[in-house]
Amino acid sequence: MAPRTKKVVRKTRRDQTEISRCIKYLMFGFNILFWILGFMIAAIGIYAWIEKDTFDNFGRLTMGGTLFFDPALLFVLVGIFMFCIGFTGCVGSLRENTCLLLFFSFALAVIFFIQLAFGTLVFIYREKVKNEGEKQLMIMIQSYRDDPDLQNMIDWIQRDWLHCCGVNNYRNWESNVYFNCSSKIVGSVEACGVPASCCRVEYFHNNKQCGYGTLEPSAATHMIYTEGCLPKASHWFERHILPVAIVVAVLAVLQ
């Protein structure tokens, strides 16, 4: 009688993962990009703070209320937040860590609902938002010379984006100590004037001092923009409501 041979059955190991490989590596790829980008943005913000000695002048900026309008602070906060979210999404998807993935999902949900609530509140209380925005913009004008980043941002808005001057009109620059007419006493050449970013393009290239003396009662204002940035921004959003809505919708879908 021939010996009975045993059939060898190889058992294959079942993949116990609960996440699709496609989703897993897609999430990992996207989040590692956001992780690196967040680190770079935060590093740029901190470098800008070091360059302009923000840490030495921290008390003065906080008391003046200008710290919250510092573009470098925005870079630091956005960078740190992106770094944390990217880290949890990247490591959570790679390691299939439930806690990190839950935190990642919860953070995205919170961001989405905050944006939704913010948009709704702005629409409902738009008059209050406008008044508060006007008040904060006046603080920015008063602090124009105190922060180089803030100065560059205001110059870009006035000269390159909206072609405007001041908040409601060009005379808002009287609230800045450097441009107020009373600065003539200390010999300020900018007294009774406006920044060069208020000058119209055709005059700015030939005359960087075209804003000097424009706040004088009898001064000619044909060389500068006289309309304020707040009404100009309102008109800009009305004209570009469709592209703005498309960008908002794309961001919501991505989230």
PDB file of C-alpha atoms in Angstrom:
ATOM      1  CA  MET A   1       0.000   0.000   0.000  1.00  0.00           C
ATOM      2  CA  ALA A   2       1.548   3.326  -1.111  1.00  0.00           C
ATOM      3  CA  PRO A   3       2.234   5.905   1.566  1.00  0.00           C
ATOM      4  CA  ARG A   4      -0.297   8.752   1.723  1.00  0.00           C
ATOM      5  CA  THR A   5       1.222  12.141   0.900  1.00  0.00           C
ATOM      6  CA  LYS A   6       0.055  15.197   2.735  1.00  0.00           C
ATOM      7  CA  LYS A   7      -0.892  18.192   0.629  1.00  0.00           C
ATOM      8  CA  VAL A   8       0.853  21.311   1.871  1.00  0.00           C
ATOM      9  CA  VAL A   9      -1.492  24.290   1.999  1.00  0.00           C
ATOM     10  CA  ARG A  10       0.152  27.678   2.240  1.00  0.00           C
ATOM     11  CA  LYS A  11      -1.815  30.235   4.144  1.00  0.00           C
ATOM     12  CA  THR A  12      -1.537  33.740   2.839  1.00  0.00           C
ATOM     13  CA  ARG A  13      -1.583  36.557   5.358  1.00  0.00           C
ATOM     14  CA  ARG A  14      -4.668  38.719   5.065  1.00  0.00           C
ATOM     15  CA  ASP A  15      -4.151  42.413   4.982  1.00  0.00           C
ATOM     16  CA  GLN A  16      -5.693  43.695   8.185  1.00  0.00           C
ATOM     17  CA  THR A  17      -5.512  47.378   7.197  1.00  0.00           C
ATOM     18  CA  GLU A  18      -8.718  49.374   7.390  1.00  0.00           C
ATOM     19  CA  ILE A  19      -7.546  52.095   5.037  1.00  0.00           C
ATOM     20  CA  SER A  20      -7.393  51.939   1.264  1.00  0.00           C
ATOM     21  CA  ARG A  21      -3.786  52.075   0.010  1.00  0.00           C
ATOM     22  CA  CYS A  22      -4.754  54.711  -2.552  1.00  0.00           C
ATOM     23  CA  ILE A  23      -6.310  56.991   0.076  1.00  0.00           C
ATOM     24  CA  LYS A  24      -3.493  56.234   2.507  1.00  0.00           C
ATOM     25  CA  TYR A  25      -0.644  57.353   0.255  1.00  0.00           C
ATOM     26  CA  LEU A  26      -2.652  60.194  -1.288  1.00  0.00           C
ATOM     27  CA  MET A  27      -3.269  61.585   2.206  1.00  0.00           C
ATOM     28  CA  PHE A  28       0.370  61.045   3.100  1.00  0.00           C
ATOM     29  CA  GLY A  29       1.587  62.860  -0.016  1.00  0.00           C
ATOM     30  CA  PHE A  30      -0.682  65.874   0.376  1.00  0.00           C
ATOM     31  CA  ASN A  31      -0.065  66.259   4.087  1.00  0.00           C
ATOM     32  CA  ILE A  32       3.716  65.998   3.869  1.00  0.00           C
ATOM     33  CA  LEU A  33       3.586  68.921   1.427  1.00  0.00           C
ATOM     34  CA  PHE A  34       1.438  70.941   3.855  1.00  0.00           C
ATOM     35  CA  TRP A  35       3.739  69.892   6.697  1.00  0.00           C
ATOM     36  CA  ILE A  36       6.846  71.229   4.923  1.00  0.00           C
ATOM     37  CA  LEU A  37       4.991  74.328   3.680  1.00  0.00           C
ATOM     38  CA  GLY A  38       3.730  75.099   7.191  1.00  0.00           C
ATOM     39  CA  PHE A  39       7.246  74.824   8.609  1.00  0.00           C
ATOM     40  CA  MET A  40       8.597  77.177   5.920  1.00  0.00           C
ATOM     41  CA  ILE A  41       5.819  79.763   6.456  1.00  0.00           C
ATOM     42  CA  ALA A  42       6.369  79.750  10.240  1.00  0.00           C
ATOM     43  CA  ALA A  43      10.143  80.063   9.740  1.00  0.00           C
ATOM     44  CA  ILE A  44       9.655  83.089   7.440  1.00  0.00           C
ATOM     45  CA  GLY A  45       7.399  84.761  10.039  1.00  0.00           C
ATOM     46  CA  ILE A  46       9.872  84.161  12.892  1.00  0.00           C
ATOM     47  CA  TYR A  47      12.770  85.384  10.727  1.00  0.00           C
ATOM     48  CA  ALA A  48      10.799  88.588   9.947  1.00  0.00           C
ATOM     49  CA  TRP A  49      10.174  89.100  13.686  1.00  0.00           C
ATOM     50  CA  ILE A  50      13.903  88.699  14.457  1.00  0.00           C
ATOM     51  CA  GLU A  51      14.903  91.095  11.668  1.00  0.00           C
ATOM     52  CA  LYS A  52      12.681  93.924  12.955  1.00  0.00           C
ATOM     53  CA  ASP A  53      13.350  93.269  16.693  1.00  0.00           C
ATOM     54  CA  THR A  54       9.733  92.396  17.469  1.00  0.00           C
ATOM     55  CA  PHE A  55      10.721  90.492  20.601  1.00  0.00           C
ATOM     56  CA  ASP A  56      12.436  93.602  22.024  1.00  0.00           C
ATOM     57  CA  ASN A  57       9.432  95.815  21.181  1.00  0.00           C
ATOM     58  CA  PHE A  58       6.763  93.273  22.118  1.00  0.00           C
ATOM     59  CA  GLY A  59       5.283  95.388  24.931  1.00  0.00           C
ATOM     60  CA  ARG A  60       4.981  98.480  22.749  1.00  0.00           C
ATOM     61  CA  LEU A  61       3.303  96.583  19.918  1.00  0.00           C
ATOM     62  CA  THR A  62       0.839  94.925  22.286  1.00  0.00           C
ATOM     63  CA  MET A  63      -0.135  98.210  23.942  1.00  0.00           C
ATOM     64  CA  GLY A  64      -0.569  99.956  20.610  1.00  0.00           C
ATOM     65  CA  GLY A  65      -2.740  97.183  19.243  1.00  0.00           C
ATOM     66  CA  THR A  66      -0.568  96.793  16.149  1.00  0.00           C
ATOM     67  CA  LEU A  67       0.683  93.287  16.914  1.00  0.00           C
ATOM     68  CA  PHE A  68      -2.573  91.746  15.665  1.00  0.00           C
ATOM     69  CA  PHE A  69      -2.080  93.422  12.260  1.00  0.00           C
ATOM     70  CA  ASP A  70       1.506  92.301  11.868  1.00  0.00           C
ATOM     71  CA  PRO A  71       1.819  90.226   8.659  1.00  0.00           C
ATOM     72  CA  ALA A  72       4.685  88.285  10.275  1.00  0.00           C
ATOM     73  CA  LEU A  73       2.345  87.189  13.077  1.00  0.00           C
ATOM     74  CA  LEU A  74      -0.097  85.898  10.474  1.00  0.00           C
ATOM     75  CA  PHE A  75       2.733  83.876   8.880  1.00  0.00           C
ATOM     76  CA  VAL A  76       3.733  82.399  12.248  1.00  0.00           C
ATOM     77  CA  LEU A  77       0.177  81.410  13.265  1.00  0.00           C
ATOM     78  CA  VAL A  78      -0.776  79.984   9.851  1.00  0.00           C
ATOM     79  CA  GLY A  79       2.559  78.156   9.578  1.00  0.00           C
ATOM     80  CA  ILE A  80       2.297  76.529  13.021  1.00  0.00           C
ATOM     81  CA  PHE A  81      -1.301  75.524  12.416  1.00  0.00           C
ATOM     82  CA  MET A  82      -0.491  74.026   8.989  1.00  0.00           C
ATOM     83  CA  PHE A  83       2.528  72.246  10.475  1.00  0.00           C
ATOM     84  CA  CYS A  84       0.429  70.611  13.218  1.00  0.00           C
ATOM     85  CA  ILE A  85      -2.415  69.595  10.890  1.00  0.00           C
ATOM     86  CA  GLY A  86       0.025  68.315   8.253  1.00  0.00           C
ATOM     87  CA  PHE A  87       1.944  66.341  10.874  1.00  0.00           C
ATOM     88  CA  THR A  88      -1.163  64.573  12.205  1.00  0.00           C
ATOM     89  CA  GLY A  89      -2.452  63.812   8.701  1.00  0.00           C
ATOM     90  CA  CYS A  90       0.936  62.638   7.444  1.00  0.00           C
ATOM     91  CA  VAL A  91       1.909  60.401  10.378  1.00  0.00           C
ATOM     92  CA  GLY A  92      -1.683  59.309  11.021  1.00  0.00           C
ATOM     93  CA  SER A  93      -2.165  58.054   7.458  1.00  0.00           C
ATOM     94  CA  LEU A  94       1.279  56.421   7.241  1.00  0.00           C
ATOM     95  CA  ARG A  95       1.025  54.648  10.593  1.00  0.00           C
ATOM     96  CA  GLU A  96      -2.769  54.184  10.350  1.00  0.00           C
ATOM     97  CA  ASN A  97      -3.024  55.733  13.795  1.00  0.00           C
ATOM     98  CA  THR A  98      -6.686  56.134  14.716  1.00  0.00           C
ATOM     99  CA  CYS A  99      -6.099  58.892  17.280  1.00  0.00           C
ATOM    100  CA  LEU A 100      -4.101  61.078  14.885  1.00  0.00           C
ATOM    101  CA  LEU A 101      -6.591  60.520  12.065  1.00  0.00           C
ATOM    102  CA  LEU A 102      -9.498  61.411  14.357  1.00  0.00           C
ATOM    103  CA  PHE A 103      -7.690  64.601  15.415  1.00  0.00           C
ATOM    104  CA  PHE A 104      -6.970  65.406  11.758  1.00  0.00           C
ATOM    105  CA  SER A 105     -10.632  64.918  10.768  1.00  0.00           C
ATOM    106  CA  PHE A 106     -11.864  66.875  13.799  1.00  0.00           C
ATOM    107  CA  ALA A 107      -9.484  69.781  13.041  1.00  0.00           C
ATOM    108  CA  LEU A 108     -10.648  69.991   9.411  1.00  0.00           C
ATOM    109  CA  ALA A 109     -14.284  69.894  10.543  1.00  0.00           C
ATOM    110  CA  VAL A 110     -13.665  72.698  13.045  1.00  0.00           C
ATOM    111  CA  ILE A 111     -11.932  74.818  10.381  1.00  0.00           C
ATOM    112  CA  PHE A 112     -14.809  74.265   7.969  1.00  0.00           C
ATOM    113  CA  PHE A 113     -17.524  75.199  10.470  1.00  0.00           C
ATOM    114  CA  ILE A 114     -15.576  78.226  11.714  1.00  0.00           C
ATOM    115  CA  GLN A 115     -15.342  79.486   8.150  1.00  0.00           C
ATOM    116  CA  LEU A 116     -19.053  78.827   7.632  1.00  0.00           C
ATOM    117  CA  ALA A 117     -19.979  80.605  10.884  1.00  0.00           C
ATOM    118  CA  PHE A 118     -17.653  83.518  10.119  1.00  0.00           C
ATOM    119  CA  GLY A 119     -19.141  84.003   6.657  1.00  0.00           C
ATOM    120  CA  THR A 120     -22.689  83.856   8.043  1.00  0.00           C
ATOM    121  CA  LEU A 121     -21.942  86.342  10.844  1.00  0.00           C
ATOM    122  CA  VAL A 122     -20.222  88.745   8.456  1.00  0.00           C
ATOM    123  CA  PHE A 123     -23.289  88.642   6.185  1.00  0.00           C
ATOM    124  CA  ILE A 124     -25.764  89.146   9.054  1.00  0.00           C
ATOM    125  CA  TYR A 125     -23.789  91.822  10.934  1.00  0.00           C
ATOM    126  CA  ARG A 126     -22.116  93.413   7.933  1.00  0.00           C
ATOM    127  CA  GLU A 127     -22.648  96.983   9.188  1.00  0.00           C
ATOM    128  CA  LYS A 128     -21.002  96.202  12.534  1.00  0.00           C
ATOM    129  CA  VAL A 129     -18.187  94.375  10.741  1.00  0.00           C
ATOM    130  CA  LYS A 130     -17.705  97.382   8.459  1.00  0.00           C
ATOM    131  CA  ASN A 131     -17.539  99.801  11.397  1.00  0.00           C
ATOM    132  CA  GLU A 132     -15.128  97.578  13.312  1.00  0.00           C
ATOM    133  CA  GLY A 133     -12.998  97.113  10.195  1.00  0.00           C
ATOM    134  CA  GLU A 134     -12.893 100.880   9.704  1.00  0.00           C
ATOM    135  CA  LYS A 135     -11.744 101.344  13.298  1.00  0.00           C
ATOM    136  CA  GLN A 136      -8.969  98.737  12.954  1.00  0.00           C
ATOM    137  CA  LEU A 137      -7.813 100.193   9.628  1.00  0.00           C
ATOM    138  CA  MET A 138      -7.433 103.582  11.297  1.00  0.00           C
ATOM    139  CA  ILE A 139      -5.176 101.926  13.895  1.00  0.00           C
ATOM    140  CA  MET A 140      -3.108 100.507  11.038  1.00  0.00           C
ATOM    141  CA  ILE A 141      -2.737 103.979   9.494  1.00  0.00           C
ATOM    142  CA  GLN A 142      -1.655 105.446  12.838  1.00  0.00           C
ATOM    143  CA  SER A 143       1.016 102.709  13.132  1.00  0.00           C
ATOM    144  CA  TYR A 144       2.211 103.055   9.524  1.00  0.00           C
ATOM    145  CA  ARG A 145       5.811 103.972  10.389  1.00  0.00           C
ATOM    146  CA  ASP A 146       6.109 101.640  13.396  1.00  0.00           C
ATOM    147  CA  ASP A 147       6.198  98.329  11.510  1.00  0.00           C
ATOM    148  CA  PRO A 148       8.012  97.861   8.153  1.00  0.00           C
ATOM    149  CA  ASP A 149       5.848  94.857   7.199  1.00  0.00           C
ATOM    150  CA  LEU A 150       2.644  96.772   7.951  1.00  0.00           C
ATOM    151  CA  GLN A 151       3.967  99.711   5.948  1.00  0.00           C
ATOM    152  CA  ASN A 152       4.736  97.493   2.947  1.00  0.00           C
ATOM    153  CA  MET A 153       1.277  95.920   3.116  1.00  0.00           C
ATOM    154  CA  ILE A 154      -0.486  99.315   3.214  1.00  0.00           C
ATOM    155  CA  ASP A 155       1.677 100.573   0.343  1.00  0.00           C
ATOM    156  CA  TRP A 156       0.806  97.496  -1.726  1.00  0.00           C
ATOM    157  CA  ILE A 157      -2.927  97.962  -1.073  1.00  0.00           C
ATOM    158  CA  GLN A 158      -2.873 101.678  -1.936  1.00  0.00           C
ATOM    159  CA  ARG A 159      -0.471 101.679  -4.878  1.00  0.00           C
ATOM    160  CA  ASP A 160      -0.786  98.263  -6.541  1.00  0.00           C
ATOM    161  CA  TRP A 161      -4.154  96.742  -5.642  1.00  0.00           C
ATOM    162  CA  LEU A 162      -6.962  99.219  -4.963  1.00  0.00           C
ATOM    163  CA  HIS A 163      -5.374 102.533  -6.063  1.00  0.00           C
ATOM    164  CA  CYS A 164      -6.705 104.347  -3.014  1.00  0.00           C
ATOM    165  CA  CYS A 165      -5.535 106.529  -0.135  1.00  0.00           C
ATOM    166  CA  GLY A 166      -6.578 106.309   3.508  1.00  0.00           C
ATOM    167  CA  VAL A 167      -9.587 104.460   4.905  1.00  0.00           C
ATOM    168  CA  ASN A 168     -12.539 106.620   3.784  1.00  0.00           C
ATOM    169  CA  ASN A 169     -10.516 109.304   1.978  1.00  0.00           C
ATOM    170  CA  TYR A 170      -6.994 110.670   1.789  1.00  0.00           C
ATOM    171  CA  ARG A 171      -7.511 113.014   4.764  1.00  0.00           C
ATOM    172  CA  ASN A 172      -7.450 110.016   7.127  1.00  0.00           C
ATOM    173  CA  TRP A 173      -3.658 110.309   7.032  1.00  0.00           C
ATOM    174  CA  GLU A 174      -3.956 113.345   9.319  1.00  0.00           C
ATOM    175  CA  SER A 175      -4.324 110.840  12.182  1.00  0.00           C
ATOM    176  CA  ASN A 176      -0.732 109.686  11.643  1.00  0.00           C
ATOM    177  CA  VAL A 177       1.754 111.682  13.705  1.00  0.00           C
ATOM    178  CA  TYR A 178       4.289 111.803  10.863  1.00  0.00           C
ATOM    179  CA  PHE A 179       1.839 113.169   8.272  1.00  0.00           C
ATOM    180  CA  ASN A 180      -0.171 115.459  10.547  1.00  0.00           C
ATOM    181  CA  CYS A 181       0.335 119.158   9.873  1.00  0.00           C
ATOM    182  CA  SER A 182       1.449 119.680  13.478  1.00  0.00           C
ATOM    183  CA  SER A 183       4.683 117.800  12.623  1.00  0.00           C
ATOM    184  CA  LYS A 184       5.924 120.927  10.857  1.00  0.00           C
ATOM    185  CA  ILE A 185       7.055 122.152  14.258  1.00  0.00           C
ATOM    186  CA  VAL A 186       9.667 119.386  14.477  1.00  0.00           C
ATOM    187  CA  GLY A 187      10.687 119.897  10.846  1.00  0.00           C
ATOM    188  CA  SER A 188       9.109 116.784   9.323  1.00  0.00           C
ATOM    189  CA  VAL A 189       9.220 116.941   5.513  1.00  0.00           C
ATOM    190  CA  GLU A 190       6.192 114.621   5.373  1.00  0.00           C
ATOM    191  CA  ALA A 191       4.015 116.964   7.475  1.00  0.00           C
ATOM    192  CA  CYS A 192       0.670 117.829   5.852  1.00  0.00           C
ATOM    193  CA  GLY A 193       1.243 115.105   3.262  1.00  0.00           C
ATOM    194  CA  VAL A 194       0.404 111.481   2.411  1.00  0.00           C
ATOM    195  CA  PRO A 195       2.638 108.460   1.681  1.00  0.00           C
ATOM    196  CA  ALA A 196       4.122 108.063  -1.778  1.00  0.00           C
ATOM    197  CA  SER A 197       1.910 104.987  -2.293  1.00  0.00           C
ATOM    198  CA  CYS A 198      -1.073 107.369  -2.534  1.00  0.00           C
ATOM    199  CA  CYS A 199       0.396 108.943  -5.688  1.00  0.00           C
ATOM    200  CA  ARG A 200      -1.087 108.098  -9.054  1.00  0.00           C
ATOM    201  CA  VAL A 201       1.106 105.840 -11.188  1.00  0.00           C
ATOM    202  CA  GLU A 202       1.829 108.452 -13.847  1.00  0.00           C
ATOM    203  CA  TYR A 203       3.209 110.857 -11.211  1.00  0.00           C
ATOM    204  CA  PHE A 204       4.855 108.374  -8.831  1.00  0.00           C
ATOM    205  CA  HIS A 205       7.556 107.237 -11.299  1.00  0.00           C
ATOM    206  CA  ASN A 206       8.748 110.797 -11.917  1.00  0.00           C
ATOM    207  CA  ASN A 207       8.231 112.306  -8.471  1.00  0.00           C
ATOM    208  CA  LYS A 208       8.541 110.277  -5.255  1.00  0.00           C
ATOM    209  CA  GLN A 209       7.540 113.369  -3.240  1.00  0.00           C
ATOM    210  CA  CYS A 210       4.244 113.905  -5.054  1.00  0.00           C
ATOM    211  CA  GLY A 211       2.297 113.331  -1.814  1.00  0.00           C
ATOM    212  CA  TYR A 212       3.998 116.123   0.120  1.00  0.00           C
ATOM    213  CA  GLY A 213       1.760 119.007   1.163  1.00  0.00           C
ATOM    214  CA  THR A 214      -1.456 117.480  -0.218  1.00  0.00           C
ATOM    215  CA  LEU A 215      -3.229 117.828   3.144  1.00  0.00           C
ATOM    216  CA  GLU A 216      -2.871 121.618   3.023  1.00  0.00           C
ATOM    217  CA  PRO A 217      -6.307 123.315   2.687  1.00  0.00           C
ATOM    218  CA  SER A 218      -5.392 124.922  -0.645  1.00  0.00           C
ATOM    219  CA  ALA A 219      -3.263 122.060  -2.029  1.00  0.00           C
ATOM    220  CA  ALA A 220      -3.991 120.412  -5.379  1.00  0.00           C
ATOM    221  CA  THR A 221      -4.857 116.709  -5.166  1.00  0.00           C
ATOM    222  CA  HIS A 222      -4.747 115.726  -8.853  1.00  0.00           C
ATOM    223  CA  MET A 223      -1.496 113.774  -8.331  1.00  0.00           C
ATOM    224  CA  ILE A 224      -2.847 111.442  -5.626  1.00  0.00           C
ATOM    225  CA  TYR A 225      -5.745 109.032  -5.161  1.00  0.00           C
ATOM    226  CA  THR A 226      -8.385 110.724  -3.031  1.00  0.00           C
ATOM    227  CA  GLU A 227     -10.860 107.861  -2.607  1.00  0.00           C
ATOM    228  CA  GLY A 228     -10.501 105.683   0.497  1.00  0.00           C
ATOM    229  CA  CYS A 229      -9.526 102.017   0.464  1.00  0.00           C
ATOM    230  CA  LEU A 230     -12.648 100.826   2.306  1.00  0.00           C
ATOM    231  CA  PRO A 231     -15.166 101.932  -0.378  1.00  0.00           C
ATOM    232  CA  LYS A 232     -12.762 100.807  -3.109  1.00  0.00           C
ATOM    233  CA  ALA A 233     -12.473  97.349  -1.512  1.00  0.00           C
ATOM    234  CA  SER A 234     -16.262  97.125  -1.330  1.00  0.00           C
ATOM    235  CA  HIS A 235     -16.548  97.968  -5.040  1.00  0.00           C
ATOM    236  CA  TRP A 236     -13.775  95.471  -5.888  1.00  0.00           C
ATOM    237  CA  PHE A 237     -15.612  92.595  -4.176  1.00  0.00           C
ATOM    238  CA  GLU A 238     -18.858  93.559  -5.913  1.00  0.00           C
ATOM    239  CA  ARG A 239     -17.139  93.446  -9.307  1.00  0.00           C
ATOM    240  CA  HIS A 240     -15.331  90.158  -8.551  1.00  0.00           C
ATOM    241  CA  ILE A 241     -18.062  88.351  -6.613  1.00  0.00           C
ATOM    242  CA  LEU A 242     -18.070  85.363  -9.007  1.00  0.00           C
ATOM    243  CA  PRO A 243     -14.300  84.572  -8.817  1.00  0.00           C
ATOM    244  CA  VAL A 244     -14.390  85.049  -5.021  1.00  0.00           C
ATOM    245  CA  ALA A 245     -17.368  82.667  -4.741  1.00  0.00           C
ATOM    246  CA  ILE A 246     -15.578  80.080  -6.932  1.00  0.00           C
ATOM    247  CA  VAL A 247     -12.442  80.220  -4.756  1.00  0.00           C
ATOM    248  CA  VAL A 248     -14.531  79.817  -1.582  1.00  0.00           C
ATOM    249  CA  ALA A 249     -16.414  76.881  -3.106  1.00  0.00           C
ATOM    250  CA  VAL A 250     -13.171  75.159  -4.231  1.00  0.00           C
ATOM    251  CA  LEU A 251     -11.666  75.539  -0.737  1.00  0.00           C
ATOM    252  CA  ALA A 252     -14.848  74.120   0.837  1.00  0.00           C
ATOM    253  CA  VAL A 253     -14.828  71.118  -1.533  1.00  0.00           C
ATOM    254  CA  LEU A 254     -11.131  70.427  -0.845  1.00  0.00           C
ATOM    255  CA  GLN A 255     -11.757  70.483   2.900  1.00  0.00           C
TER     256      GLN A 255
END
